[in-house]
mmCIF file of C-alpha atoms and ligand atoms in Angstrom:
data_model
loop_
_atom_site.group_PDB
_atom_site.id
_atom_site.type_symbol
_atom_site.label_atom_id
_atom_site.label_comp_id
_atom_site.label_asym_id
_atom_site.label_seq_id
_atom_site.Cartn_x
_atom_site.Cartn_y
_atom_site.Cartn_z
ATOM 1 C CA UNK A 1 13.297 176.507 36.242
ATOM 2 C CA UNK A 2 11.098 173.715 37.452
ATOM 3 C CA UNK A 3 9.721 174.528 40.866
ATOM 4 C CA UNK A 4 8.275 172.017 43.286
ATOM 5 C CA UNK A 5 4.983 171.670 45.084
ATOM 6 C CA UNK A 6 6.251 173.126 48.361
ATOM 7 C CA UNK A 7 3.379 171.616 50.283
ATOM 8 C CA UNK A 8 5.412 168.390 50.212
ATOM 9 C CA UNK A 9 8.020 170.110 52.377
ATOM 10 C CA UNK A 10 5.420 170.546 55.126
ATOM 11 C CA UNK A 11 5.093 166.761 55.519
ATOM 12 C CA UNK A 12 6.700 165.250 58.557
ATOM 13 C CA UNK A 13 9.064 162.424 57.674
ATOM 14 C CA UNK A 14 7.407 159.005 57.849
ATOM 15 C CA UNK A 15 8.892 158.304 61.235
ATOM 16 C CA UNK A 16 6.887 155.573 62.952
ATOM 17 C CA UNK A 17 7.640 152.364 61.049
ATOM 18 C CA UNK A 18 11.273 153.213 60.187
ATOM 19 C CA UNK A 19 11.892 153.971 63.878
ATOM 20 C CA UNK A 20 10.293 150.661 64.913
ATOM 21 C CA UNK A 21 12.532 148.821 62.418
ATOM 22 C CA UNK A 22 15.574 150.670 63.689
ATOM 23 C CA UNK A 23 14.899 149.719 67.316
ATOM 24 C CA UNK A 24 14.117 146.097 66.429
ATOM 25 C CA UNK A 25 17.290 145.825 64.312
ATOM 26 C CA UNK A 26 19.415 147.339 67.104
ATOM 27 C CA UNK A 27 17.987 144.866 69.634
ATOM 28 C CA UNK A 28 18.369 141.868 67.277
ATOM 29 C CA UNK A 29 21.985 142.750 66.585
ATOM 30 C CA UNK A 30 22.836 142.485 70.270
ATOM 31 C CA UNK A 31 20.558 139.494 70.917
ATOM 32 C CA UNK A 32 20.848 137.397 67.779
ATOM 33 C CA UNK A 33 19.246 134.275 69.284
ATOM 34 C CA UNK A 34 16.035 136.008 70.343
ATOM 35 C CA UNK A 35 12.922 134.934 68.413
ATOM 36 C CA UNK A 36 10.806 138.019 67.764
ATOM 37 C CA UNK A 37 7.031 137.890 67.590
ATOM 38 C CA UNK A 38 5.350 140.772 65.833
ATOM 39 C CA UNK A 39 1.967 141.971 66.996
ATOM 40 C CA UNK A 40 2.658 145.140 65.057
ATOM 41 C CA UNK A 41 1.836 144.033 61.536
ATOM 42 C CA UNK A 42 -1.028 145.855 59.832
ATOM 43 C CA UNK A 43 -1.139 143.248 57.099
ATOM 44 C CA UNK A 44 -3.019 140.000 56.723
ATOM 45 C CA UNK A 45 -1.023 136.763 56.928
ATOM 46 C CA UNK A 46 -3.423 134.016 55.798
ATOM 47 C CA UNK A 47 -3.430 132.920 52.133
ATOM 48 C CA UNK A 48 -6.262 133.706 49.725
ATOM 49 C CA UNK A 49 -9.469 131.683 49.982
ATOM 50 C CA UNK A 50 -9.560 128.718 47.540
ATOM 51 C CA UNK A 51 -12.639 130.137 45.746
ATOM 52 C CA UNK A 52 -10.693 133.338 45.076
ATOM 53 C CA UNK A 53 -7.641 131.463 43.815
ATOM 54 C CA UNK A 54 -9.843 129.410 41.481
ATOM 55 C CA UNK A 55 -11.455 132.571 40.063
ATOM 56 C CA UNK A 56 -8.002 134.065 39.450
ATOM 57 C CA UNK A 57 -6.894 130.893 37.633
ATOM 58 C CA UNK A 58 -9.974 131.031 35.435
ATOM 59 C CA UNK A 59 -9.330 134.703 34.696
ATOM 60 C CA UNK A 60 -5.751 133.946 33.651
ATOM 61 C CA UNK A 61 -7.028 131.144 31.376
ATOM 62 C CA UNK A 62 -9.431 133.600 29.722
ATOM 63 C CA UNK A 63 -6.641 136.091 29.150
ATOM 64 C CA UNK A 64 -4.464 133.387 27.617
ATOM 65 C CA UNK A 65 -6.992 132.482 24.901
ATOM 66 C CA UNK A 66 -7.565 134.729 21.888
ATOM 67 C CA UNK A 67 -11.317 134.031 22.016
ATOM 68 C CA UNK A 68 -11.732 135.235 25.592
ATOM 69 C CA UNK A 69 -8.864 137.708 25.905
ATOM 70 C CA UNK A 70 -9.711 141.110 27.452
ATOM 71 C CA UNK A 71 -7.722 144.324 27.187
ATOM 72 C CA UNK A 72 -8.694 147.630 28.790
ATOM 73 C CA UNK A 73 -11.824 147.275 30.879
ATOM 74 C CA UNK A 74 -14.248 149.962 32.019
ATOM 75 C CA UNK A 75 -12.389 152.434 34.267
ATOM 76 C CA UNK A 76 -15.150 152.341 36.891
ATOM 77 C CA UNK A 77 -14.938 148.552 37.112
ATOM 78 C CA UNK A 78 -16.628 145.616 35.374
ATOM 79 C CA UNK A 79 -20.407 145.472 35.640
ATOM 80 C CA UNK A 80 -20.260 141.957 37.119
ATOM 81 C CA UNK A 81 -18.297 143.263 40.132
ATOM 82 C CA UNK A 82 -20.182 146.543 40.586
ATOM 83 C CA UNK A 83 -23.438 144.609 40.586
ATOM 84 C CA UNK A 84 -22.121 141.994 43.020
ATOM 85 C CA UNK A 85 -21.061 144.832 45.355
ATOM 86 C CA UNK A 86 -24.387 146.674 45.106
ATOM 87 C CA UNK A 87 -26.300 143.451 45.713
ATOM 88 C CA UNK A 88 -24.227 141.815 48.427
ATOM 89 C CA UNK A 89 -22.867 144.734 50.422
ATOM 90 C CA UNK A 90 -25.876 147.036 50.161
ATOM 91 C CA UNK A 91 -29.174 145.587 48.845
ATOM 92 C CA UNK A 92 -28.787 142.657 51.274
ATOM 93 C CA UNK A 93 -28.880 145.201 54.136
ATOM 94 C CA UNK A 94 -31.835 147.068 52.694
ATOM 95 C CA UNK A 95 -29.613 149.860 51.319
ATOM 96 C CA UNK A 96 -30.308 151.168 47.846
ATOM 97 C CA UNK A 97 -27.005 151.667 46.054
ATOM 98 C CA UNK A 98 -26.930 151.360 42.285
ATOM 99 C CA UNK A 99 -24.070 149.707 40.416
ATOM 100 C CA UNK A 100 -23.466 153.111 38.757
ATOM 101 C CA UNK A 101 -22.715 154.578 42.195
ATOM 102 C CA UNK A 102 -19.893 152.053 42.787
ATOM 103 C CA UNK A 103 -16.365 152.816 41.548
ATOM 104 C CA UNK A 104 -13.933 149.899 41.613
ATOM 105 C CA UNK A 105 -10.288 150.738 42.272
ATOM 106 C CA UNK A 106 -6.987 149.198 43.267
ATOM 107 C CA UNK A 107 -7.651 149.821 46.951
ATOM 108 C CA UNK A 108 -8.957 152.126 49.649
ATOM 109 C CA UNK A 109 -5.626 153.821 50.267
ATOM 110 C CA UNK A 110 -5.681 155.339 46.775
ATOM 111 C CA UNK A 111 -9.367 156.221 46.999
ATOM 112 C CA UNK A 112 -9.160 157.892 50.408
ATOM 113 C CA UNK A 113 -6.035 159.688 49.153
ATOM 114 C CA UNK A 114 -7.471 160.798 45.807
ATOM 115 C CA UNK A 115 -10.985 161.843 46.786
ATOM 116 C CA UNK A 116 -9.821 165.218 48.116
ATOM 117 C CA UNK A 117 -8.969 166.270 44.530
ATOM 118 C CA UNK A 118 -12.625 166.953 43.723
ATOM 119 C CA UNK A 119 -12.921 169.446 46.606
ATOM 120 C CA UNK A 120 -11.615 172.993 46.588
ATOM 121 C CA UNK A 121 -8.412 173.967 48.384
ATOM 122 C CA UNK A 122 -10.198 176.049 51.012
ATOM 123 C CA UNK A 123 -12.324 173.275 52.522
ATOM 124 C CA UNK A 124 -11.762 172.908 56.266
ATOM 125 C CA UNK A 125 -11.219 169.310 57.279
ATOM 126 C CA UNK A 126 -11.748 167.377 60.459
ATOM 127 C CA UNK A 127 -9.830 164.208 61.301
ATOM 128 C CA UNK A 128 -9.616 162.008 64.363
ATOM 129 C CA UNK A 129 -6.511 161.895 66.520
ATOM 130 C CA UNK A 130 -5.135 159.180 66.408
ATOM 131 C CA UNK A 131 -5.613 158.807 62.666
ATOM 132 C CA UNK A 132 -4.719 156.720 59.584
ATOM 133 C CA UNK A 133 -2.061 159.097 58.173
ATOM 134 C CA UNK A 134 -3.239 158.918 54.524
ATOM 135 C CA UNK A 135 -6.239 161.201 55.157
ATOM 136 C CA UNK A 136 -4.168 164.039 56.482
ATOM 137 C CA UNK A 137 -0.962 163.731 54.452
ATOM 138 C CA UNK A 138 -2.809 163.845 51.114
ATOM 139 C CA UNK A 139 -4.523 167.073 52.166
ATOM 140 C CA UNK A 140 -1.177 168.522 53.229
ATOM 141 C CA UNK A 141 0.200 167.725 49.756
ATOM 142 C CA UNK A 142 -2.793 169.450 48.187
ATOM 143 C CA UNK A 143 -2.201 172.621 50.209
ATOM 144 C CA UNK A 144 -5.319 172.306 52.320
ATOM 145 C CA UNK A 145 -3.395 172.822 55.602
ATOM 146 C CA UNK A 146 -0.823 175.090 57.166
ATOM 147 C CA UNK A 147 2.563 173.865 58.396
ATOM 148 C CA UNK A 148 2.992 171.235 61.111
ATOM 149 C CA UNK A 149 3.077 172.586 64.667
ATOM 150 C CA UNK A 150 5.456 171.291 67.354
ATOM 151 C CA UNK A 151 3.036 168.519 68.374
ATOM 152 C CA UNK A 152 2.865 167.284 64.773
ATOM 153 C CA UNK A 153 -0.655 168.589 64.162
ATOM 154 C CA UNK A 154 -1.126 170.710 61.028
ATOM 155 C CA UNK A 155 -2.353 174.265 61.376
ATOM 156 C CA UNK A 156 -5.892 174.822 60.102
ATOM 157 C CA UNK A 157 -7.054 171.216 60.532
ATOM 158 C CA UNK A 158 -9.700 170.396 63.134
ATOM 159 C CA UNK A 159 -8.478 167.422 65.179
ATOM 160 C CA UNK A 160 -10.950 165.361 67.167
ATOM 161 C CA UNK A 161 -9.177 163.678 70.068
ATOM 162 C CA UNK A 162 -10.303 160.124 70.641
ATOM 163 C CA UNK A 163 -9.898 159.233 74.288
ATOM 164 C CA UNK A 164 -11.139 156.776 76.890
ATOM 165 C CA UNK A 165 -13.692 159.439 77.964
ATOM 166 C CA UNK A 166 -15.413 159.537 74.563
ATOM 167 C CA UNK A 167 -14.993 155.821 73.927
ATOM 168 C CA UNK A 168 -12.524 156.692 71.124
ATOM 169 C CA UNK A 169 -15.456 157.898 69.021
ATOM 170 C CA UNK A 170 -15.144 161.443 67.658
ATOM 171 C CA UNK A 171 -18.115 163.781 68.145
ATOM 172 C CA UNK A 172 -19.012 166.571 65.699
ATOM 173 C CA UNK A 173 -16.944 169.678 66.510
ATOM 174 C CA UNK A 174 -18.490 172.949 67.676
ATOM 175 C CA UNK A 175 -16.701 174.627 64.783
ATOM 176 C CA UNK A 176 -18.071 174.270 61.272
ATOM 177 C CA UNK A 177 -16.024 172.016 58.967
ATOM 178 C CA UNK A 178 -16.551 170.991 55.331
ATOM 179 C CA UNK A 179 -14.940 167.561 55.046
ATOM 180 C CA UNK A 180 -14.908 164.916 57.770
ATOM 181 C CA UNK A 181 -12.886 161.712 57.644
ATOM 182 C CA UNK A 182 -14.350 158.908 59.745
ATOM 183 C CA UNK A 183 -12.955 155.387 60.004
ATOM 184 C CA UNK A 184 -15.144 152.732 61.604
ATOM 185 C CA UNK A 185 -14.261 150.107 62.726
ATOM 186 C CA UNK A 186 -11.147 152.092 63.469
ATOM 187 C CA UNK A 187 -7.496 151.631 62.728
ATOM 188 C CA UNK A 188 -5.692 152.100 65.148
ATOM 189 C CA UNK A 189 -8.105 152.171 68.135
ATOM 190 C CA UNK A 190 -10.401 149.290 67.165
ATOM 191 C CA UNK A 191 -13.443 151.391 68.178
ATOM 192 C CA UNK A 192 -16.625 150.975 66.133
ATOM 193 C CA UNK A 193 -19.288 153.682 65.808
ATOM 194 C CA UNK A 194 -22.862 152.786 66.732
ATOM 195 C CA UNK A 195 -26.006 154.008 64.981
ATOM 196 C CA UNK A 196 -26.411 156.998 67.312
ATOM 197 C CA UNK A 197 -22.802 158.068 66.743
ATOM 198 C CA UNK A 198 -23.233 157.959 62.980
ATOM 199 C CA UNK A 199 -26.667 159.589 63.198
ATOM 200 C CA UNK A 200 -25.050 162.606 64.938
ATOM 201 C CA UNK A 201 -22.523 162.892 62.118
ATOM 202 C CA UNK A 202 -25.111 162.616 59.367
ATOM 203 C CA UNK A 203 -27.217 165.324 61.065
ATOM 204 C CA UNK A 204 -24.151 167.529 61.435
ATOM 205 C CA UNK A 205 -23.193 167.075 57.779
ATOM 206 C CA UNK A 206 -26.722 167.841 56.607
ATOM 207 C CA UNK A 207 -26.879 170.982 58.722
ATOM 208 C CA UNK A 208 -23.451 172.223 57.608
ATOM 209 C CA UNK A 209 -23.534 170.995 53.986
ATOM 210 C CA UNK A 210 -20.430 169.017 54.870
ATOM 211 C CA UNK A 211 -19.320 165.750 53.257
ATOM 212 C CA UNK A 212 -18.429 162.674 55.329
ATOM 213 C CA UNK A 213 -15.647 160.482 53.939
ATOM 214 C CA UNK A 214 -16.383 157.149 55.588
ATOM 215 C CA UNK A 215 -13.663 154.489 55.572
ATOM 216 C CA UNK A 216 -15.248 151.098 56.224
ATOM 217 C CA UNK A 217 -12.194 148.987 55.336
ATOM 218 C CA UNK A 218 -12.782 146.837 58.427
ATOM 219 C CA UNK A 219 -16.576 146.367 58.243
ATOM 220 C CA UNK A 220 -16.169 142.611 57.693
ATOM 221 C CA UNK A 221 -14.629 142.311 61.183
ATOM 222 C CA UNK A 222 -17.762 143.570 62.957
ATOM 223 C CA UNK A 223 -19.097 140.943 65.359
ATOM 224 C CA UNK A 224 -21.746 142.915 67.280
ATOM 225 C CA UNK A 225 -25.083 142.960 65.424
ATOM 226 C CA UNK A 226 -25.945 146.510 66.530
ATOM 227 C CA UNK A 227 -22.897 148.060 64.816
ATOM 228 C CA UNK A 228 -23.675 149.440 61.311
ATOM 229 C CA UNK A 229 -21.579 147.999 58.466
ATOM 230 C CA UNK A 230 -22.209 150.988 56.238
ATOM 231 C CA UNK A 231 -22.881 154.658 56.827
ATOM 232 C CA UNK A 232 -25.784 154.230 54.400
ATOM 233 C CA UNK A 233 -27.643 152.323 57.104
ATOM 234 C CA UNK A 234 -28.301 155.802 58.540
ATOM 235 C CA UNK A 235 -31.258 157.621 57.032
ATOM 236 C CA UNK A 236 -30.343 160.740 55.063
ATOM 237 C CA UNK A 237 -26.696 159.702 54.643
ATOM 238 C CA UNK A 238 -26.906 159.285 50.855
ATOM 239 C CA UNK A 239 -26.963 163.086 50.606
ATOM 240 C CA UNK A 240 -23.807 163.607 52.656
ATOM 241 C CA UNK A 241 -21.477 160.592 52.589
ATOM 242 C CA UNK A 242 -18.940 158.807 50.407
ATOM 243 C CA UNK A 243 -18.021 155.300 51.568
ATOM 244 C CA UNK A 244 -14.709 153.497 51.010
ATOM 245 C CA UNK A 245 -14.243 149.751 51.169
ATOM 246 C CA UNK A 246 -11.508 147.310 50.326
ATOM 247 C CA UNK A 247 -10.979 143.599 49.759
ATOM 248 C CA UNK A 248 -7.548 143.981 51.421
ATOM 249 C CA UNK A 249 -8.469 143.018 54.965
ATOM 250 C CA UNK A 250 -11.836 141.396 54.116
ATOM 251 C CA UNK A 251 -10.339 138.798 51.776
ATOM 252 C CA UNK A 252 -6.559 139.054 52.094
ATOM 253 C CA UNK A 253 -6.131 141.234 48.967
ATOM 254 C CA UNK A 254 -3.321 143.443 50.313
ATOM 255 C CA UNK A 255 -1.111 142.037 47.547
ATOM 256 C CA UNK A 256 -3.826 141.357 44.931
ATOM 257 C CA UNK A 257 -5.231 144.943 45.105
ATOM 258 C CA UNK A 258 -8.933 145.704 44.768
ATOM 259 C CA UNK A 259 -11.274 148.086 46.561
ATOM 260 C CA UNK A 260 -14.118 150.430 45.792
ATOM 261 C CA UNK A 261 -15.884 153.561 46.820
ATOM 262 C CA UNK A 262 -19.509 154.567 46.668
ATOM 263 C CA UNK A 263 -20.494 158.058 45.545
ATOM 264 C CA UNK A 264 -24.296 158.324 45.660
ATOM 265 C CA UNK A 265 -26.010 160.125 42.791
ATOM 266 C CA UNK A 266 -27.784 162.728 44.905
ATOM 267 C CA UNK A 267 -24.700 163.675 46.932
ATOM 268 C CA UNK A 268 -23.728 167.273 46.203
ATOM 269 C CA UNK A 269 -21.116 169.863 47.070
ATOM 270 C CA UNK A 270 -21.146 173.479 45.963
ATOM 271 C CA UNK A 271 -19.388 175.959 43.710
ATOM 272 C CA UNK A 272 -18.009 179.149 45.252
ATOM 273 C CA UNK A 273 -21.314 180.787 44.276
ATOM 274 C CA UNK A 274 -23.298 178.158 46.141
ATOM 275 C CA UNK A 275 -24.550 176.226 43.114
ATOM 276 C CA UNK A 276 -24.916 172.488 43.864
ATOM 277 C CA UNK A 277 -22.901 169.988 41.806
ATOM 278 C CA UNK A 278 -23.292 166.189 41.922
ATOM 279 C CA UNK A 279 -20.096 164.559 43.155
ATOM 280 C CA UNK A 280 -20.765 161.280 41.328
ATOM 281 C CA UNK A 281 -20.116 163.032 38.003
ATOM 282 C CA UNK A 282 -16.980 164.785 39.247
ATOM 283 C CA UNK A 283 -15.518 161.597 40.679
ATOM 284 C CA UNK A 284 -16.394 159.709 37.509
ATOM 285 C CA UNK A 285 -14.521 162.336 35.480
ATOM 286 C CA UNK A 286 -11.493 162.140 37.763
ATOM 287 C CA UNK A 287 -11.512 158.334 37.860
ATOM 288 C CA UNK A 288 -11.867 157.857 34.081
ATOM 289 C CA UNK A 289 -9.191 160.467 33.338
ATOM 290 C CA UNK A 290 -6.546 159.320 35.792
ATOM 291 C CA UNK A 291 -7.202 155.599 36.285
ATOM 292 C CA UNK A 292 -7.473 152.688 33.877
ATOM 293 C CA UNK A 293 -9.240 150.254 36.137
ATOM 294 C CA UNK A 294 -8.180 147.475 38.485
ATOM 295 C CA UNK A 295 -6.859 144.416 36.658
ATOM 296 C CA UNK A 296 -9.419 141.945 35.304
ATOM 297 C CA UNK A 297 -7.783 139.217 37.384
ATOM 298 C CA UNK A 298 -8.236 141.221 40.606
ATOM 299 C CA UNK A 299 -11.841 142.025 39.785
ATOM 300 C CA UNK A 300 -12.662 138.410 38.928
ATOM 301 C CA UNK A 301 -11.063 137.437 42.246
ATOM 302 C CA UNK A 302 -13.073 140.099 44.102
ATOM 303 C CA UNK A 303 -16.337 138.885 42.569
ATOM 304 C CA UNK A 304 -15.528 135.390 43.871
ATOM 305 C CA UNK A 305 -15.496 136.791 47.427
ATOM 306 C CA UNK A 306 -19.292 137.110 47.012
ATOM 307 C CA UNK A 307 -19.848 133.508 45.840
ATOM 308 C CA UNK A 308 -21.299 131.185 48.496
ATOM 309 C CA UNK A 309 -17.930 129.401 48.941
ATOM 310 C CA UNK A 310 -16.041 132.691 48.817
ATOM 311 C CA UNK A 311 -18.206 134.125 51.577
ATOM 312 C CA UNK A 312 -17.873 131.011 53.715
ATOM 313 C CA UNK A 313 -14.108 130.804 53.279
ATOM 314 C CA UNK A 314 -13.314 134.490 53.832
ATOM 315 C CA UNK A 315 -15.632 134.632 56.841
ATOM 316 C CA UNK A 316 -13.740 131.635 58.226
ATOM 317 C CA UNK A 317 -10.396 133.415 57.864
ATOM 318 C CA UNK A 318 -11.731 136.562 59.553
ATOM 319 C CA UNK A 319 -13.124 134.417 62.379
ATOM 320 C CA UNK A 320 -9.592 133.090 62.959
ATOM 321 C CA UNK A 321 -8.199 136.609 63.258
ATOM 322 C CA UNK A 322 -11.009 137.621 65.574
ATOM 323 C CA UNK A 323 -10.395 134.519 67.727
ATOM 324 C CA UNK A 324 -6.825 135.822 68.112
ATOM 325 C CA UNK A 325 -8.218 139.230 69.097
ATOM 326 C CA UNK A 326 -10.562 137.714 71.695
ATOM 327 C CA UNK A 327 -7.752 135.605 73.138
ATOM 328 C CA UNK A 328 -5.449 138.628 73.334
ATOM 329 C CA UNK A 329 -8.080 140.779 75.035
ATOM 330 C CA UNK A 330 -8.836 138.051 77.571
ATOM 331 C CA UNK A 331 -5.183 137.347 78.325
ATOM 332 C CA UNK A 332 -4.260 141.014 78.705
ATOM 333 C CA UNK A 333 -7.249 141.779 80.923
ATOM 334 C CA UNK A 334 -6.315 138.801 83.129
ATOM 335 C CA UNK A 335 -2.847 140.278 83.469
ATOM 336 C CA UNK A 336 -4.421 143.527 84.647
ATOM 337 C CA UNK A 337 -3.958 145.601 81.496
ATOM 338 C CA UNK A 338 -6.668 147.885 80.154
ATOM 339 C CA UNK A 339 -7.579 147.185 76.539
ATOM 340 C CA UNK A 340 -9.997 148.655 74.020
ATOM 341 C CA UNK A 341 -11.089 147.425 70.595
ATOM 342 C CA UNK A 342 -10.575 143.887 69.360
ATOM 343 C CA UNK A 343 -14.338 143.187 69.272
ATOM 344 C CA UNK A 344 -15.322 144.657 65.890
ATOM 345 C CA UNK A 345 -11.820 145.214 64.531
ATOM 346 C CA UNK A 346 -8.555 143.259 64.346
ATOM 347 C CA UNK A 347 -6.853 145.947 66.450
ATOM 348 C CA UNK A 348 -6.423 146.147 70.211
ATOM 349 C CA UNK A 349 -5.661 149.547 71.677
ATOM 350 C CA UNK A 350 -3.890 148.860 74.924
ATOM 351 C CA UNK A 351 -3.218 151.362 77.642
ATOM 352 C CA UNK A 352 0.396 151.425 78.762
ATOM 353 C CA UNK A 353 0.966 150.764 82.479
ATOM 354 C CA UNK A 354 0.890 153.877 84.662
ATOM 355 C CA UNK A 355 3.697 156.316 84.018
ATOM 356 C CA UNK A 356 4.959 154.627 80.826
ATOM 357 C CA UNK A 357 4.996 156.330 77.463
ATOM 358 C CA UNK A 358 4.117 154.552 74.226
ATOM 359 C CA UNK A 359 7.785 154.272 73.228
ATOM 360 C CA UNK A 360 8.835 153.380 76.782
ATOM 361 C CA UNK A 361 6.435 150.446 76.878
ATOM 362 C CA UNK A 362 7.294 149.473 73.298
ATOM 363 C CA UNK A 363 10.964 149.191 74.358
ATOM 364 C CA UNK A 364 10.088 147.219 77.486
ATOM 365 C CA UNK A 365 8.053 144.681 75.458
ATOM 366 C CA UNK A 366 10.820 144.442 72.883
ATOM 367 C CA UNK A 367 13.546 143.854 75.457
ATOM 368 C CA UNK A 368 11.713 141.758 78.055
ATOM 369 C CA UNK A 369 9.368 139.776 75.790
ATOM 370 C CA UNK A 370 10.801 140.143 72.271
ATOM 371 C CA UNK A 371 7.310 141.189 71.170
ATOM 372 C CA UNK A 372 6.982 143.949 68.579
ATOM 373 C CA UNK A 373 4.041 146.354 68.872
ATOM 374 C CA UNK A 374 3.188 149.783 67.470
ATOM 375 C CA UNK A 375 3.457 152.863 69.729
ATOM 376 C CA UNK A 376 0.125 154.700 69.780
ATOM 377 C CA UNK A 377 1.765 158.131 69.717
ATOM 378 C CA UNK A 378 2.852 157.378 66.139
ATOM 379 C CA UNK A 379 -0.772 157.877 65.025
ATOM 380 C CA UNK A 380 -1.133 161.297 66.676
ATOM 381 C CA UNK A 381 -0.546 163.005 70.028
ATOM 382 C CA UNK A 382 -3.802 161.601 71.489
ATOM 383 C CA UNK A 383 -2.331 158.116 70.974
ATOM 384 C CA UNK A 384 0.340 158.766 73.621
ATOM 385 C CA UNK A 385 -0.022 156.280 76.475
ATOM 386 C CA UNK A 386 -1.267 153.476 74.193
ATOM 387 C CA UNK A 387 0.167 150.750 72.011
ATOM 388 C CA UNK A 388 -1.587 149.061 69.099
ATOM 389 C CA UNK A 389 -1.627 145.277 68.863
ATOM 390 C CA UNK A 390 -2.904 143.516 65.764
ATOM 391 C CA UNK A 391 -4.660 140.152 65.583
ATOM 392 C CA UNK A 392 -3.228 139.250 62.163
ATOM 393 C CA UNK A 393 -0.518 136.955 63.544
ATOM 394 C CA UNK A 394 -0.552 133.140 63.523
ATOM 395 C CA UNK A 395 -2.514 131.691 66.488
ATOM 396 C CA UNK A 396 0.596 129.933 67.932
ATOM 397 C CA UNK A 397 2.548 133.196 67.859
ATOM 398 C CA UNK A 398 -0.269 135.098 69.509
ATOM 399 C CA UNK A 399 -0.433 132.462 72.231
ATOM 400 C CA UNK A 400 3.294 132.607 72.844
ATOM 401 C CA UNK A 401 3.283 136.407 72.828
ATOM 402 C CA UNK A 402 0.636 136.416 75.570
ATOM 403 C CA UNK A 403 2.719 133.986 77.653
ATOM 404 C CA UNK A 404 5.674 136.333 77.276
ATOM 405 C CA UNK A 405 3.534 139.318 78.344
ATOM 406 C CA UNK A 406 2.873 137.429 81.588
ATOM 407 C CA UNK A 407 6.603 137.296 82.268
ATOM 408 C CA UNK A 408 7.527 140.946 81.978
HETATM 409 C C1 PLP B 501 -5.670 148.723 55.450
HETATM 410 C C2 PLP B 501 -6.503 149.940 55.413
HETATM 411 C C3 PLP B 501 -7.154 150.328 54.236
HETATM 412 C C4 PLP B 501 -7.080 149.482 52.992
HETATM 413 O O1 PLP B 501 -6.148 149.938 52.112
HETATM 414 P P1 PLP B 501 -5.962 149.236 50.710
HETATM 415 O O2 PLP B 501 -5.323 150.282 49.861
HETATM 416 O O3 PLP B 501 -7.308 148.862 50.193
HETATM 417 O O4 PLP B 501 -5.076 148.041 50.902
HETATM 418 C C5 PLP B 501 -7.935 151.457 54.253
HETATM 419 N N1 PLP B 501 -8.088 152.195 55.379
HETATM 420 C C6 PLP B 501 -7.500 151.847 56.520
HETATM 421 C C7 PLP B 501 -7.739 152.663 57.742
HETATM 422 C C8 PLP B 501 -6.674 150.721 56.575
HETATM 423 O O5 PLP B 501 -6.078 150.391 57.725
#
């Protein structure tokens, strides 16, 4: 008899986006002429930069010629891309990361999901609330949590509530934990951790022999010069942190697929007997055994993001999204709403008007303005009383959506 991994039965049904679709479909059915505008999409909308498209074309040409054809590549990624990453994302900021510490993948979702495999089942984890669900669900599947409680939080996990009072930036818990997931700039709150915030976490991790899993998928959206782009800008972090990045939001690769993570050589965790083991070797073993590399075409495209034209073009696209974010923040503040984020991230975390729940305000915007948003409570109980707006829409749509907000 084949038996199942019963941890999967602990997972709450993916409820948020199906429920949004259900409500939008129900409204559209009754109001077929209404033109919906979505400020809910967590996906880029602008096409790939021309320099990236050109690199992909060249890669396809190479693969179509017997003299330049390539089959399986190195599982950890091609040297040309690992070196471009080490040089452009790290050395340029004075951070020493070797190409052999970079692991190229098909995206940060997989990496942030898979990394927990190299840690034992009894590690205690800390996550923010609200949170990107991948961090927690993958640990539930692996049996690192108890069942879900009535509020949706899993037993045994340390949740760090992100609220207006703490600026939506989690502080190290009083309790000792082993693994900490941090996401900065943050999805969904748009908050970005400063040097002092990260310094506190690095100190905590060093004191507790904990490992920080740092998701920097939105670092390219940072506009304030004082905000760190990498956790490795903090002294001592190489011993305690793994960093995840992605070309998905940076360069519109949500369909192309390419990302990477950095596992520094000197970063260690421990056996049950307390013997230190380097995580770079463990991750390399996992990666080479279970993954056959991102496609050559994706990696060639990713390398082009670092060319002078690639940088200029992708920065230009991000600037457009961030202009949307600035316009949204300004418009909403003028209308008397309280907003957070939208400065170093393409997400605006908007407080619902007094007395309205996330779903209540979602419904009001849907019915009165035909604008689709994402209820904050869908990311965790601390998200109740907020909605998430994204800046990934077309500028004309964003403008019209703000005019409709004025009318509700
Ligand atoms: C979009 C996103 C990613 C990127 O995922 P990919 O698999 O690289 O597309 C990672 N983390 C967060 C929090 C995200 O929102």
